């Protein structure tokens, strides 16, 4: 079979690498891909942008693609799955309406409240309905969120109610463009975050291995928020009891309610959870796709054939399949470009990729491009070095051995990915 992966990040390189291991698959196309997918055996890049829905459909038809897996949220929110379905093509991902779970925070908060799924208390405002007195009556800190997609940057934690009022006004004034036309203001939650990611077939939930990511730029979870500086799997914060609660309080009710409302969910479903010290949990957000960088360590541990799982989901048979996991832990360390997460410099030549390829573990590409036969930086998050090991500490060591082999001018990365899990191990 021929598989198309939509996207160009580290998640998509990991998806392509994983699918390439399937004996059923003859050819993998990535639209548009990166240098890592260009160099991966049996994988080739095609020059169609991830948000060019018509171009993607045309390519899938012309190349006789049997299965498409969508990586990023952008094309999902644009309705790429609906367009593929209308053309009779098999595409793993949620429909445009189901993808609103990520595309609109106000939609999701109202959905959670309507169905009694635990989440932080909140208010939703437009410029016309904004009520500063309501904000001043709340307990600080408060979290102010732009309603729409803002590349992970539309969330501001405000220490005071005055800061929350000012931040809300800045959003209405266009700080995040159209995404800030509506704003959610919510209660600040204490606890430890976990990523709970599952495959869903409209009716059934197949949970994937647990994971946790590190969103802040600097060691010790300090500094500005990023798209993610590293992730590991499994995440010990998700104990068996937390897992059970996540399935029964969040995943099942969400999938059932979406089906009951006429927007059944098919695809990867990612719940960002805040786990409190007493083991209770609340939904911070939903993503309508696999996480990046969580995908890289999770797929490094997956032994099952991902295309078989996608087929089962597309045929409504997820309840009949299991996923086989490598019992080892996996740690992925993101190597970022000069200037990330602000203005990044592109075009720096990356050294040491051949040496890293001879080491155990796997280096996934994200923001890379081929230029005159050399691999150069072309985005903020450039690579993700994934190590495996009997413990998170051992996996971390393998990931940092890979990292030590690689260099470019301005490369930056965290030295402590997985530290919470390692603290629990010792
Ligand atoms: P979101 O995109 O909604 O997940 O928010 C991005 C990040 O902001 C989350 O991963 C949390 O670290 C933080 N965050 C969001 N909402 C809250 C909240 N209510 N309380 C504390 N932290 C939050």
Coordinates of N, CA and C and ligand atoms in Angstrom, one line a residue, residues 105 109 120 143 145 152 155 157 186-190 193 213 215-216 225 272 274 284-287, ligand 1:
X105 N -11.1 27.3 21.5 CA -11.1 27.0 22.9 C -12.5 27.3 23.6
X109 N -14.5 24.7 25.8 CA -14.9 24.9 27.2 C -16.4 24.7 27.3
X120 N -11.2 23.8 34.1 CA -11.1 25.0 35.0 C -12.3 25.8 34.7
X143 N -5.7 32.7 33.7 CA -5.1 32.3 32.5 C -6.0 32.9 31.3
X145 N -6.7 33.2 27.3 CA -6.5 32.3 26.1 C -7.2 32.9 24.9
X152 N 0.3 27.7 19.6 CA 0.7 27.4 21.0 C 1.1 28.6 21.7
X155 N -1.7 31.6 24.9 CA -2.1 31.4 26.3 C -1.2 32.3 27.2
X157 N -0.4 33.5 31.2 CA -0.7 33.3 32.6 C -0.5 34.7 33.3
X186 N -9.7 31.9 32.3 CA -10.0 30.8 33.2 C -9.1 30.8 34.5
X187 N -9.6 30.0 35.4 CA -9.0 29.8 36.7 C -7.6 29.1 36.5
X188 N -6.6 29.5 37.3 CA -5.3 28.9 37.2 C -5.3 27.6 38.0
X189 N -4.8 26.5 37.3 CA -4.8 25.2 38.0 C -3.4 24.8 38.4
X190 N -3.3 24.2 39.6 CA -2.0 23.8 40.1 C -1.9 22.3 39.8
X193 N 1.3 18.5 34.5 CA 0.6 18.3 33.3 C 1.0 16.9 32.7
X213 N 5.4 16.3 28.1 CA 6.4 17.2 27.3 C 6.8 18.3 28.2
X215 N 7.3 22.3 27.9 CA 7.0 23.4 27.0 C 7.9 24.6 27.2
X216 N 8.5 24.7 28.4 CA 9.3 26.0 28.6 C 10.7 25.8 27.9
X225 N 7.3 30.0 26.9 CA 6.7 28.8 26.4 C 7.2 28.6 24.9
X272 N -4.8 17.5 26.9 CA -3.8 18.0 27.8 C -4.4 18.1 29.2
X274 N -4.3 18.5 33.5 CA -3.6 18.9 34.7 C -4.0 17.9 35.8
X284 N -7.0 20.7 30.3 CA -6.5 22.0 30.0 C -6.8 22.4 28.5
X285 N -6.8 21.4 27.7 CA -7.0 21.6 26.3 C -7.2 20.3 25.6
X286 N -7.7 20.3 24.4 CA -7.7 19.2 23.5 C -6.9 19.6 22.3
X287 N -6.1 18.6 21.7 CA -5.5 18.8 20.4 C -6.1 17.7 19.5
Ligands
LIG1 P1 -3.3 25.3 26.4 O1 -2.9 25.6 25.0 O2 -4.6 25.7 26.7 O3 -2.9 23.9 26.8 O4 -2.3 26.1 27.3 C1 -0.9 26.1 27.1 C2 -0.2 25.9 28.4 O5 -0.6 26.9 29.4 C3 -0.5 24.6 29.1 O6 0.2 23.5 28.7 C4 -0.3 24.9 30.6 O7 1.1 24.8 30.9 C5 -0.7 26.4 30.7 N1 -2.1 26.5 31.1 C6 -3.2 26.5 30.3 N2 -4.3 26.6 31.1 C7 -3.9 26.6 32.4 C8 -4.6 26.7 33.6 N3 -5.9 26.8 33.7 N4 -3.9 26.7 34.7 C9 -2.5 26.5 34.7 N5 -1.8 26.5 33.6 C10 -2.5 26.5 32.4

